[in-house]
XYZ file of C-alpha atoms in Angstrom:
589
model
C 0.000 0.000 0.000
C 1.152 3.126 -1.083
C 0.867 5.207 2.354
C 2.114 8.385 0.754
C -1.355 8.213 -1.759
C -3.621 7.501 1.167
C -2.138 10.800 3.171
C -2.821 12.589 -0.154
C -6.302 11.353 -0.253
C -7.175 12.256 3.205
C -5.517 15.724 2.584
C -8.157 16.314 -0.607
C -11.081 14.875 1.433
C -13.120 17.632 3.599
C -13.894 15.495 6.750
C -16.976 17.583 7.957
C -18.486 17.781 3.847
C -18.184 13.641 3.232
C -19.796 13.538 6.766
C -22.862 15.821 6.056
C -23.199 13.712 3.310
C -24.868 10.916 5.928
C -25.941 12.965 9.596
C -26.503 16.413 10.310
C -23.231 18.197 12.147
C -22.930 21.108 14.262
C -19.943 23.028 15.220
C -18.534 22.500 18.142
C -15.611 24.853 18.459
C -12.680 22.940 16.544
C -14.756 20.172 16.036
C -18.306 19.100 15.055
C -21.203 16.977 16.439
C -24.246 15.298 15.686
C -26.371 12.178 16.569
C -24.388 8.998 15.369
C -25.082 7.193 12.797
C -23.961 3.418 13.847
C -25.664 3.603 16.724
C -29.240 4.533 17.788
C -29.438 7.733 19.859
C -30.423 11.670 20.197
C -27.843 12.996 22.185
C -24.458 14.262 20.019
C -22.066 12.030 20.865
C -20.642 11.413 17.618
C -17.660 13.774 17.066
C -15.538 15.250 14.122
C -12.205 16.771 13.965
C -11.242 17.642 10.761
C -8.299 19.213 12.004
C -6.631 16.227 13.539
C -8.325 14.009 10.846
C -11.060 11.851 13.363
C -14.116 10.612 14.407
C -15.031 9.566 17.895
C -18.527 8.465 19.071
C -19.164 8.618 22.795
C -21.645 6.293 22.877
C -19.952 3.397 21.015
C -17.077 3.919 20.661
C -16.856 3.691 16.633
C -13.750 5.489 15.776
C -11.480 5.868 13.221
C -10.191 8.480 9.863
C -12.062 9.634 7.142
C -11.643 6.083 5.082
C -12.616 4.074 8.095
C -15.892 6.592 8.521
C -16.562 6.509 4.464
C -15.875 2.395 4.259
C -18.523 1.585 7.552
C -20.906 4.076 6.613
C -21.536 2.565 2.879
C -21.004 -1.270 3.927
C -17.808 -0.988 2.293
C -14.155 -2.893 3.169
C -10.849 -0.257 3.707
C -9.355 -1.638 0.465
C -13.092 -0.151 -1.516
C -13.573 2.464 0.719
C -9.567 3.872 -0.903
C -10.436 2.834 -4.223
C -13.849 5.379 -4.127
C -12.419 7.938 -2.565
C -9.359 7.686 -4.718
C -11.600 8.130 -7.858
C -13.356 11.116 -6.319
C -9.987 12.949 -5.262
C -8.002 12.073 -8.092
C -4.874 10.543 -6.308
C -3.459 7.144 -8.139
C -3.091 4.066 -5.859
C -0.553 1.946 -5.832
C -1.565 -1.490 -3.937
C 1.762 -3.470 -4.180
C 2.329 -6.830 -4.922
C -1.723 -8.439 -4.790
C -2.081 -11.928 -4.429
C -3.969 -13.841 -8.056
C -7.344 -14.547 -6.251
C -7.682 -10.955 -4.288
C -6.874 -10.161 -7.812
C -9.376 -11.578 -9.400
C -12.062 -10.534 -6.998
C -11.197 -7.213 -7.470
C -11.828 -7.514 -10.964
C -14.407 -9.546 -10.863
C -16.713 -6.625 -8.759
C -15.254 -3.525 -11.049
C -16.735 -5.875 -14.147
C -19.947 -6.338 -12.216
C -20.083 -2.609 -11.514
C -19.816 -2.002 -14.764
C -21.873 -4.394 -15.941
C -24.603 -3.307 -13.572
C -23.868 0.539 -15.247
C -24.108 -0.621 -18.552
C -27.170 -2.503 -18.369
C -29.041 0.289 -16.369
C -28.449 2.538 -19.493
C -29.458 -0.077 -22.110
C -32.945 -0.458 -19.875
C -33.531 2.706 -19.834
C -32.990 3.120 -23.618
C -35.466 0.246 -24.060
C -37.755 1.934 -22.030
C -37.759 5.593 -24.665
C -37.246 3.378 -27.919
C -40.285 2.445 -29.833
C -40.004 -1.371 -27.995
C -40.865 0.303 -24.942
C -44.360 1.614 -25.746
C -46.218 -0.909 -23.248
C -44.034 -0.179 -20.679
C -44.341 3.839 -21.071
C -48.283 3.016 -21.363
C -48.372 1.293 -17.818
C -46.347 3.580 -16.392
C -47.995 6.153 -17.409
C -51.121 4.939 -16.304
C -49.781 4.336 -13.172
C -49.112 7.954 -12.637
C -45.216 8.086 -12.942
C -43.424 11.626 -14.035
C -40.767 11.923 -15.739
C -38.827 13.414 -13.274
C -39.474 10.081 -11.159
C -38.212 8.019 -14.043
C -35.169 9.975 -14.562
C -34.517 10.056 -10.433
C -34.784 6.194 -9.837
C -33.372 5.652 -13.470
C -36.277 3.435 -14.308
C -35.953 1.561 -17.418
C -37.345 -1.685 -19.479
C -35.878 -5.205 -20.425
C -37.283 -6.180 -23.357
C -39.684 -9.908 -24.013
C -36.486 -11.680 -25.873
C -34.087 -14.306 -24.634
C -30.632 -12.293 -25.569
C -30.976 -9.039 -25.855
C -28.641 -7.948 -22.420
C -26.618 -10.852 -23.194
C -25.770 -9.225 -26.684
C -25.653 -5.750 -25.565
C -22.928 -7.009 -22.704
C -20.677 -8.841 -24.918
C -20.738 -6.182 -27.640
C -19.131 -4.055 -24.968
C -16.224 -6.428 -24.241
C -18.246 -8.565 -21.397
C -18.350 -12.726 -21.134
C -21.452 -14.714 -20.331
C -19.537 -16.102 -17.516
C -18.789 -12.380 -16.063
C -22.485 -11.639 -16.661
C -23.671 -14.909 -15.011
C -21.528 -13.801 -12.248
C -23.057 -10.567 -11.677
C -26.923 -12.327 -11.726
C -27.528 -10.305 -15.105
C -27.775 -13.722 -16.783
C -29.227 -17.146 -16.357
C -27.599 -20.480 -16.830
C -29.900 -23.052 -16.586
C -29.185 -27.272 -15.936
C -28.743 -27.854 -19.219
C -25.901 -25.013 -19.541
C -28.370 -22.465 -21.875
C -28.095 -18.929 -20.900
C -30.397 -16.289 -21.143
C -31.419 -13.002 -19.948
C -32.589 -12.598 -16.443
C -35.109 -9.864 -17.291
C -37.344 -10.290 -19.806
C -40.441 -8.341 -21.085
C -40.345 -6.493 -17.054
C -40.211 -2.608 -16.094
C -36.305 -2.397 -14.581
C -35.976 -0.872 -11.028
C -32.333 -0.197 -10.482
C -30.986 -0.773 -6.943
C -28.522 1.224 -5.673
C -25.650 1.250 -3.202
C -25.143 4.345 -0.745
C -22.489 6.240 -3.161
C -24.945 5.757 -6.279
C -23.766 2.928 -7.823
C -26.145 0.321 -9.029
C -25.544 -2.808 -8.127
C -28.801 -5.062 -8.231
C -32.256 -4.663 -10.578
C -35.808 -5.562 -9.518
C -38.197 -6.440 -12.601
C -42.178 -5.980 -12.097
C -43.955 -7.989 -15.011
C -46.491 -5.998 -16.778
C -48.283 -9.491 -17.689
C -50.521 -10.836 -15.139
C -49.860 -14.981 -15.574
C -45.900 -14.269 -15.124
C -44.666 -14.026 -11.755
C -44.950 -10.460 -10.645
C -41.528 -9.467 -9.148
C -38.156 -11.183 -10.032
C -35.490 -9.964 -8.297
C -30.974 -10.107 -8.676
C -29.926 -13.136 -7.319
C -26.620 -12.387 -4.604
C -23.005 -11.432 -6.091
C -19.956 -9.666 -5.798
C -21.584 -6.676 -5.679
C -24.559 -7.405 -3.899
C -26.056 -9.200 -0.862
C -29.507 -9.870 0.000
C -31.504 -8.559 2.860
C -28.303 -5.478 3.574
C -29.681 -2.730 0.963
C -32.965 -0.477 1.135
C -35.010 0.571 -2.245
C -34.440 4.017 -2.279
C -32.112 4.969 0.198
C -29.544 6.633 -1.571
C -32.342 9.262 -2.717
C -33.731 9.942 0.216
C -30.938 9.579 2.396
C -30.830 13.397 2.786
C -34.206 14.220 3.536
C -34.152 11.398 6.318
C -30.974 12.852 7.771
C -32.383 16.537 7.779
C -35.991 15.118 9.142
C -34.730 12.966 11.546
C -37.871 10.488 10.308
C -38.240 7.660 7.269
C -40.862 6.209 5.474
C -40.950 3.040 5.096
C -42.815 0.624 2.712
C -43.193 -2.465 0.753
C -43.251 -1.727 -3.379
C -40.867 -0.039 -5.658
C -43.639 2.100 -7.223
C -44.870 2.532 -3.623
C -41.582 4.137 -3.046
C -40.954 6.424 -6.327
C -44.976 7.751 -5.030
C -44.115 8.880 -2.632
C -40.796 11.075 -3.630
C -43.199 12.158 -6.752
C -45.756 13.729 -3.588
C -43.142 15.203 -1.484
C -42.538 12.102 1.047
C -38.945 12.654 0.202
C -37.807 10.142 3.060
C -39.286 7.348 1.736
C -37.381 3.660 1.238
C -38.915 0.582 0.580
C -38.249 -3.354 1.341
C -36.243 -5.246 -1.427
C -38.222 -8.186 -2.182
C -38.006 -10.569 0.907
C -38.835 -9.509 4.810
C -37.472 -6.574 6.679
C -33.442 -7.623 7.748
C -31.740 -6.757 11.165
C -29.374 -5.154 8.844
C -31.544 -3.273 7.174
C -32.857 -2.269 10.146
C -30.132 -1.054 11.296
C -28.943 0.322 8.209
C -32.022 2.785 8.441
C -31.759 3.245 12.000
C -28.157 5.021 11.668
C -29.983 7.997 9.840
C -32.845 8.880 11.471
C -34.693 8.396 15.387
C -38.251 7.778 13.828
C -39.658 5.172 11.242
C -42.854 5.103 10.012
C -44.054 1.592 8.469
C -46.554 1.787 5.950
C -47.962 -1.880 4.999
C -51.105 -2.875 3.548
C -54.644 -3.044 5.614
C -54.331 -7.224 4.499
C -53.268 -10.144 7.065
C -50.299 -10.613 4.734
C -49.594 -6.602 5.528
C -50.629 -6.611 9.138
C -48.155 -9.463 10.181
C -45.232 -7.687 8.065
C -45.432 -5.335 10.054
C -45.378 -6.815 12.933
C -42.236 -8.455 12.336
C -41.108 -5.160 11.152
C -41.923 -3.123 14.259
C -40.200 -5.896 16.325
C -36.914 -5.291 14.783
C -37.331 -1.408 15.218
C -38.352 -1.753 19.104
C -35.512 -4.084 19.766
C -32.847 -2.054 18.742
C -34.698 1.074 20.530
C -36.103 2.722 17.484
C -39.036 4.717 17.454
C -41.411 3.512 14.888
C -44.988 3.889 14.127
C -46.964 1.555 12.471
C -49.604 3.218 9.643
C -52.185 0.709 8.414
C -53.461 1.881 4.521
C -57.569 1.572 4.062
C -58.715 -1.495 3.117
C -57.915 -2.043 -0.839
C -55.661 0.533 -1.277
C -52.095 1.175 -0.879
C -49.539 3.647 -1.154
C -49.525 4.378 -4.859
C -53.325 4.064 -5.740
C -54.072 6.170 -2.445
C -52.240 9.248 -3.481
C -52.782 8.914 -7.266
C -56.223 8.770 -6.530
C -56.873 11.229 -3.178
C -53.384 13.319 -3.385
C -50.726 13.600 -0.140
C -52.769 15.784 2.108
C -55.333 12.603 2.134
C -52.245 10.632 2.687
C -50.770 12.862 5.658
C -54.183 12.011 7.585
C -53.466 8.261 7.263
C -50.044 9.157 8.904
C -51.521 11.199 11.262
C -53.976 7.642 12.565
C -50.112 5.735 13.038
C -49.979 3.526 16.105
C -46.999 3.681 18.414
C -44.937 0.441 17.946
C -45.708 -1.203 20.783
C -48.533 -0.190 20.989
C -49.630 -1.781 17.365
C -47.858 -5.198 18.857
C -49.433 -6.084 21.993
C -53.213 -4.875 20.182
C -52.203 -7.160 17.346
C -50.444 -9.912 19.884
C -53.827 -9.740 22.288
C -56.476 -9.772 19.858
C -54.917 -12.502 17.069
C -52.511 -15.056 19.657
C -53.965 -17.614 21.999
C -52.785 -17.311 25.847
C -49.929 -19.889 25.319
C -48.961 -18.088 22.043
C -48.529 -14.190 23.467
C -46.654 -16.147 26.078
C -44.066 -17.367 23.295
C -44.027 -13.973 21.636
C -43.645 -11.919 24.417
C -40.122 -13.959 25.406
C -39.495 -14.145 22.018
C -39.469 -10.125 21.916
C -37.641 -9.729 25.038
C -34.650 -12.199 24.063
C -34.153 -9.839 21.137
C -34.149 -6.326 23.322
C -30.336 -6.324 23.547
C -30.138 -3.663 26.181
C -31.375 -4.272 29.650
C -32.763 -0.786 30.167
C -34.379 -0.683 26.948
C -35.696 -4.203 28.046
C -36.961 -2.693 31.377
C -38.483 -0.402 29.659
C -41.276 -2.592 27.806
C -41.464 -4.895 30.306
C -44.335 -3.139 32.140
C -46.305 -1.422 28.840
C -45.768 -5.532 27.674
C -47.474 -6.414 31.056
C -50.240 -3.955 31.144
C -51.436 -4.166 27.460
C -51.461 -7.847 27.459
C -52.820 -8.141 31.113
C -49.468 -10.495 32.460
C -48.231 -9.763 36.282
C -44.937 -7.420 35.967
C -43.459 -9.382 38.781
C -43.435 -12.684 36.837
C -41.729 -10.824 33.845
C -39.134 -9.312 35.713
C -38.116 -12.523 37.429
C -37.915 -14.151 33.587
C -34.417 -14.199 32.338
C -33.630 -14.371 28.532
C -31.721 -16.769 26.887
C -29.283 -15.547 24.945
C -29.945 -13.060 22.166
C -30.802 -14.473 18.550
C -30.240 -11.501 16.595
C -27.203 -11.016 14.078
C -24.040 -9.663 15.610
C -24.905 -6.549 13.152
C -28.174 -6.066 15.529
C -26.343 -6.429 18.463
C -23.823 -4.214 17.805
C -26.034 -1.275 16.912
C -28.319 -1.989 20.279
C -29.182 1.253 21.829
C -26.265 3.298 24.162
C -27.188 5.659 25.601
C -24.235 5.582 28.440
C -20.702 8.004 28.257
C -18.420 5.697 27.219
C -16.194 4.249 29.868
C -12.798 5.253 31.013
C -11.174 2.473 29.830
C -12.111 0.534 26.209
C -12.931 -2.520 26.090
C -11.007 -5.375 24.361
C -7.564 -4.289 26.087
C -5.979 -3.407 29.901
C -7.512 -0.727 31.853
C -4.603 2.388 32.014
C -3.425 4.191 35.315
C -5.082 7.507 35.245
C -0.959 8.828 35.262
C -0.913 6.702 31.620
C -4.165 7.793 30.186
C -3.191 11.311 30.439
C 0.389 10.939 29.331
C -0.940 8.797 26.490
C -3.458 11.571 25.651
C -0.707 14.305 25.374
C 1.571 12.286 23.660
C -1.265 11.300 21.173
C -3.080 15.055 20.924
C 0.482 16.701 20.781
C 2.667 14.784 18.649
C 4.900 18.326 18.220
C 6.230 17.479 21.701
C 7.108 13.499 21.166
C 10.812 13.989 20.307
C 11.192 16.246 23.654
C 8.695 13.212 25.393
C 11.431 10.523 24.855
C 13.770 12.288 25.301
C 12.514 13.675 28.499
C 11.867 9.753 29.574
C 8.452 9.097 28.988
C 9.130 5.180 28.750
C 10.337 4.705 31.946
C 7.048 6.236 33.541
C 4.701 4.476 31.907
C 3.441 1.520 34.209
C 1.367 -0.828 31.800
C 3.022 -2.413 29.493
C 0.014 -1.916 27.209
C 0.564 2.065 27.131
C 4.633 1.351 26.801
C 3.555 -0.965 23.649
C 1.085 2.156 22.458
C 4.062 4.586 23.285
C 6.314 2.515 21.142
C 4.484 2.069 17.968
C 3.343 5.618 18.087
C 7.580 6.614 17.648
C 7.449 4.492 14.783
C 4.932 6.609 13.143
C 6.532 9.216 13.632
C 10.142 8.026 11.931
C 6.593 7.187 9.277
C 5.637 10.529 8.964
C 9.000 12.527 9.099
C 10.044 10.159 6.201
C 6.908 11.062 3.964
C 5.340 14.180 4.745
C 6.295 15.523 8.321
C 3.246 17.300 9.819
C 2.761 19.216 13.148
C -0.441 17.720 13.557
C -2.222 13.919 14.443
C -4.058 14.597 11.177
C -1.073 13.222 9.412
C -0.643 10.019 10.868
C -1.560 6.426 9.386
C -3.115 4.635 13.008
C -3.490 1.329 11.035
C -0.049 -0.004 12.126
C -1.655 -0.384 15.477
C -4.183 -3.064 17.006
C -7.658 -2.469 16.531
C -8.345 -1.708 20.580
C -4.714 0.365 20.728
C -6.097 2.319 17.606
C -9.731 2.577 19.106
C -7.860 4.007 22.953
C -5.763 6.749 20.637
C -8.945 8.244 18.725
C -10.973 8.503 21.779
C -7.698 9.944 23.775
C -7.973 12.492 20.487
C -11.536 13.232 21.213
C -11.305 13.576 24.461
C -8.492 16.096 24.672
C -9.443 19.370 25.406
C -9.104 22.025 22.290
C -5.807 24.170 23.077
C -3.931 26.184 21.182
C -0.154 26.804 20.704
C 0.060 28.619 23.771
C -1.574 26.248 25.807
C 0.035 23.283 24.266
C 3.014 24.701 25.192
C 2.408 25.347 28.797
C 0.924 21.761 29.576
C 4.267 20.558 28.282
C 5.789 22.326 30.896
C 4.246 20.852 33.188
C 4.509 17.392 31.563
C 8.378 17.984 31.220
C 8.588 18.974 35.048
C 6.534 16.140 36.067
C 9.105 13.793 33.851
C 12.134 15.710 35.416
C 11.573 15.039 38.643
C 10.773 11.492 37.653
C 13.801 10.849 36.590
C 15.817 12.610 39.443
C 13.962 10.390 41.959
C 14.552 7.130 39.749
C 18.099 8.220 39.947
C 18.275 8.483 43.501
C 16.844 5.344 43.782
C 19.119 3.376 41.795
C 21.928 5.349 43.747
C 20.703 4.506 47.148
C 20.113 0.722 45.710
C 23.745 0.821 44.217
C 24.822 2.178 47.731
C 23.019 -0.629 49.854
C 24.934 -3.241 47.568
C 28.628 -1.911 48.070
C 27.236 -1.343 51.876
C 26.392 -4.868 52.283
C 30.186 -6.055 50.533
C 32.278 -3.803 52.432
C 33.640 -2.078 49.646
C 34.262 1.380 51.087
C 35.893 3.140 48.432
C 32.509 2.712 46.421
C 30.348 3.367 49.443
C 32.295 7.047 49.408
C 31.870 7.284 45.877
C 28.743 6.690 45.968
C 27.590 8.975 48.778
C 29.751 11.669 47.230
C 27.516 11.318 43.602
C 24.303 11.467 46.177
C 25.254 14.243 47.916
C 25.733 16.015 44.362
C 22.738 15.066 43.138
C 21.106 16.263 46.126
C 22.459 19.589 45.351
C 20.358 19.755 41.382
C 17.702 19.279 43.051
């Protein structure tokens, strides 16, 4: 890796603009703050400094640079995350020596990008060529503008076997790479044809834009209706959101989504001003989906049909939302309508009312729990819920609204323990905190206080690091954790001087240390208070006398140690010596 090119590309990037991309940020003197968005949570724990290069979140501790922020907050690896950003800041990248099958994967998802590009424009010239009459006809019977069309990039595959398949390899693609990439088919007897045939084309995008899945809807009633991209290199079921990169935005700035089942459902609701509005891609709601959406916004409201098929989707749904600590409300649609017909037909101020009737989450579940579960049933469900509450506040929290609404003794609950959890690690990690983080990180040794603050100077003033060693800070550090921290962080610097010598911590490359020493030094970073040059330079004079004196006592220990020793062999010539050096050290003081 080229370490010089990733400096570069974190120079070009502006930390606070990529962030404001995903969460609202305030200033906050040097830095900025805002709600985090891997975690649920109001309060503005989640912390930039763009002028030491960081983020910090209080509340979870996610930490890292710029890359690290831009790779977790679009689902992507470090290795993608440089690769994007490189693009967008114009820096070349240099990976090294790369092994043949990280090779090939690596080409194998740029040709599936591509792929995924190239076929979104050849649908959507389908869709404005003369073949595409039927599918303007229903769409615009349906209702959908232009401006909707162009926004979600909707397009059309067209009824025959080969037309993608042709398109693809005129541009330089294989049916293997386009069988790879779920654009193809190859069925048992080894034929291979288009996915998509004769269906209006929803592209699916990532967070950065990129399409990287399609939906078809079948105009013709005896085929199935929806057929859906099959998994890839590019994409993986149940982790993406219809709509989210368009509305990601509005969500942010509204604190509140929309959430519903159909891809026309969705593109309605953008076209009436429900500009937060995502839907569900083809199977049920994920944990990671959930909390996906749940990093953006504090409020979700679920809009499902008024059917039993609609009613227990969103149950599920609101299940997920409560367990993580998410406030959703559940919005049932009139009987034989939904989304798209409703505001076609009766406009979004009729629409706004139905939001306006939305049930509070819980609330929906224990009505819907009590009135359609038998006794032993609501029983199962209601452990069932509580085994997926990660937090045991947030658990404490439903236990007596569970116990009132569905008319079970409080005291019984509370003496129920749950087994262990059987959501994802994904859901677990983004269960609600709503704690300050705690002195000490988890996943290494708790520090002295003496180390944490030494650490945190050393780390928020890397100016003064020569004078530190010099000055002894090794041989005051008590954990050897801190002394392995201390070490690595003077072989950044020899890093840094070598490349690009900088003044501040913005400049430095953390990734040479352990995930937990890495995670300690950005929240040391965020913690430190904001000084300037002045102050910086006082508080090393006070570090510097604090070191000096350290050493002058560790000298006169090893004296009186050295003096003890000759005392104990009789060897009086040293034993003079040695009270001689005392005496004259005695004297510095």
């Amino acid at each position: 890796m080229d370490r010089t090119a990733v400096q570069r590309i974190k120079s070009r990037l502006d930390f606070v603009e990529l962030a404001q991309r995903y969460l609202e940020l305030r200033p906050n003197g040097e830095r900025w703050s805002g709600p985090c968005p891997f975690h649920q949570e109001t309060k503005p724990s989640f912390h930039v400094n763009p002028g030491q290069g960081f983020y910090y979140c209080f509340g979870c501790q996610a930490s890292g640079d710029v890359i690290d922020f831009y790779a977790r907050i679009n689902g992507l690896d470090f290795k993608q995350a440089l690769v994007q950003l490189a693009r967008e800041t114009g820096v070349e990248l240099d990976f090294g020596p790369v092994n043949p099958q990280e090779r090939q994967e690596l080409e194998q998802r740029d040709a599936a990008l591509r792929m995924a590009a190239l076929a979104t424009e050849h649908f959507r010239h389908n869709l404005i060529s003369p073949a595409g009459a039927l599918a303007r006809d229903y769409l615009l019977r349906r209702g959908v503008s232009p401006e909707m069309l162009e926004a979600f990039q909707v397009g059309w595959s067209r009824a025959d076997w080969h037309g993608l398949e042709e398109f693809l390899q005129s541009q330089g693609f294989t049916r293997d790479q386009a069988v790879d990439c779920g654009l193809l088919v190859r069925n048992d007897r080894g034929k291979v044809y288009d996915r998509f045939r004769g269906r209006i084309m929803f592209p699916i995008h990532d967070l950065t834009g990129r399409v990287i899945a399609f939906g078809g809807r079948a105009i013709d009633s005896e085929e199935p209706k929806y057929i859906n991209s099959s998994e890839s290199s590019i994409y993986t079921k149940g982790q993406h959101l219809y709509g989210l990169h368009q509305a990601r935005k509005a969500i942010v700035r509204d604190k509140r989504a929309l959430l519903t089942e159909g891809y026309l459902d969705v593109i309605a609701l953008h076209q009436f001003g429900f500009s937060g509005a995502v839907g569900v891609l083809g199977t049920a709601l994920t944990p990671e989906q959930v909390k996906r959406l749940g990093g953006f916004c504090s409020r979700i409201d679920l809009l499902f049909d008024g059917d039993q098929a609609g009613q227990k989707a969103a149950l599920r749904a609101a299940e997920m939302f409560l367990a993580q600590g998410l406030a959703c409300h559940v919005v049932t649609m009139p009987q034989g309508e939904d989304v798209d017909s409703l505001l076609h037909a009766q406009g979004p101020e009729t629409l706004r009312a139905v939001l306006d009737t939305g049930r509070d989450g819980l609330d929906f579940c224990v009505r819907t729990v009590s009135e359609t579960y038998a006794p032993r049933e609501i029983m199962g469900w209601v452990r069932r819920f509580l085994d997926n509450v990660a937090a045991d506040d947030l658990r404490g929290f439903y236990l007596p609204r569970l116990a009132a609404g569905l008319g079970m003794s409080e005291t019984e609950l509370r003496k129920w323990r749950p087994t262990a959890p059987k959501q994802t690690a994904a859901l677990a990690h983004a269960a609600p905190q709503t704690a300050r983080a705690p002195t000490n990180q988890p996943g290494g040794p708790r520090l002295t206080a003496r180390d944490r603050q030494l650490l945190a100077f050393a780390v928020s003033c890397p100016e003064y690091r020569h004078e530190l060693a010099a000055s002894g800070l090794d041989a005051v550090l008590e954990d050897s954790w801190a002394k392995a921290i201390w070490d690595k962080l003077r072989i950044l610097d020899a890093s840094v001087v070598a490349h690009d010598a900088r003044e501040d911590a913005s400049g430095y490359d953390y990734s040479v240390l352990e995930e937990p020493e890495r995670r300690l030094c950005y929240q040391l970073l965020a913690e430190a208070p904001q000084r300037d040059q002045a102050d910086r330079a006082a508080f090393w004079a006070e570090v510097r006398e604090f070191l000096t004196k350290n050493q002058f006592k560790k000298r006169q220990q090893e004296m009186l140690q050295a003096l003890r020793a000759a005392q104990a062999q009789g060897d009086q010539q040293r034993v003079s010596a040695l009270l001689q050096a005392y005496q004259d050290l005695a004297m510095e003081a």
